[in-house]
Amino acid sequence: MIRSGNSTTRLYATAFSLIILCCLTGCTPQNYKADADEQVYGIIDQKWRGEFGTKANYKVSDVEPSSDDVQIEKAVPANGVLSLAQAVAIATAHNRDYQTQKELLYTTALDLRLTRHQFETQYFGGFSGGYGADWNDSMTGVEANLGFNRLLATGTMITTKVSGAYIDVLTGNLRSGLASILSATVTQPLLRGSDPRVVMEGLTQAERDTLYQVRSFARFRQTFVVSVIAQYYEALRLSDAIKNAQANYDALSQLSQRVEKLADVGRLPAIELDEVRQEVLLARDACVQAQKEYELLLDHLKITLSLPTTAEFQLDPAVLDDLRKTGAAPIDFNEPESIQTALARRLDVVNRADAVLDAQRKVYVAADALGAELNLTGSADVISGRRDNRRNVQFTEDYLLDLELDLPLDRVAEQNVYRKALITLNQQQREYDLGSDTVALEVRQAYRDLTEAAERYRLQSEGLKLAQERLRKTNALIQYARASSRRVLDAQRDLFDAQNEADQALVNYAVAMLNFYRDTGVLHVRPDGMWKL
């Protein structure tokens, strides 16, 4: 027997009051958010590997950025010229699709946090109180409990709980008193569900899903940066097309004046003047069309950068000049080596390969569910109670050991799951084979595009030089009336076409090179959004 007094009642009341106070004052929404962010980015940092590229620009917008993140305003520079690096940085920091990918990465890691929690100690507690009465008795009472659950890798489930209750009888024949219960239950699977690989499968898959999403995010960054740069290059090309159209219009206007003078003195027929004037009108129309196409593509670029379409800025023409200076570099790699590199380094290929391993595990888990189920359960309860007119505390102890067997007499549902798991494994293997073949096809196409673009750029550059020389000669001849205006018009039109074709070939080559690096998986995105090999 144990002596006890009012101090026991006060102890219980004080303890449970402190628990309730902590819960009410400490668990604010801000604390929950901060804890979730800390847990999630701890997981992502753990999963991120060096071959995925620099770990930057991966945190959601309402979380403090990392030291490597690009922090740039969503605004046009003061000088009104948006450089390529600034455009990519703004897109990386503010593009809506990019933000969605960051949030998808976050929520996947958040799901993993919950799955991990299943194998952590899970505390619970509560408090209740009330008043009750009938014809004979009237009483008030309070009850509180505190405990935890814990699932182990072997499938063992441990549950413990401490409960306390106090009843104060106001009227009637019942007696006031304090009671407490300490209970513990342990359930251990012995057959089905006891293999750690089976028990941990949900956690294993959640861990791998998060790793896959980190890879997918890194792959998205590669494709996204290439698409932004390609948009910028194309907008620059159209900007240069406006200059070419204006230069063509100015040249034809000057030609019209020269032909008019020659026609006035009878050195050229009047019909040639009409023909030149017609070409001037067409050249002016080309200026209008070029301006329209440029503005349309520029608006699309603004959407990519999450800038308002009313924003006014110019692109940096030095970017196109640098591309012209660099030209087409010799291709010093071959197609088979490029395909092998892509199969080894492409993050989406690695994800497909790991999906086959996931399917193999699912077959093992489904096979485990076909067997018999045998669970061993042990429980113990210690109950203490005291009446208020008795100072002695009485203890009662109860123990239970239970063995429950479920024979595999009806496993139709499990059989279906197992058979589907085998089919899924075959499907995942085919998906991997198809994915590998698709990647090889993409690399082969990218290699062909690159070699074609390089050759076409060399040809168009040579054609541009010939067109410039031809126009120079025909302009010299028409001054002495030794050439018709038609020859000059043809030469001018060919020069105009050659300028645009050369610019298009240059941009196509630059984009084809980026696409090739992207498709082979060797392109790495820097923290500022630009790329390196």
mmCIF file of C-alpha atoms in Angstrom, residues 73 98 231 248 262 303 312 420 426:
data_model
loop_
_atom_site.group_PDB
_atom_site.id
_atom_site.type_symbol
_atom_site.label_atom_id
_atom_site.label_comp_id
_atom_site.label_asym_id
_atom_site.label_seq_id
_atom_site.Cartn_x
_atom_site.Cartn_y
_atom_site.Cartn_z
ATOM 1 C CA GLU A 73 13.954 42.062 -59.335
ATOM 2 C CA TYR A 98 9.571 27.301 -62.717
ATOM 3 C CA GLN A 231 13.633 32.520 -77.216
ATOM 4 C CA ASN A 248 16.688 46.989 -97.836
ATOM 5 C CA LEU A 262 18.403 57.850 -115.574
ATOM 6 C CA ILE A 303 5.416 36.116 -70.507
ATOM 7 C CA GLU A 312 9.326 48.248 -72.769
ATOM 8 C CA LYS A 420 -0.688 -6.913 -61.445
ATOM 9 C CA ASN A 426 7.055 -5.948 -67.473
#
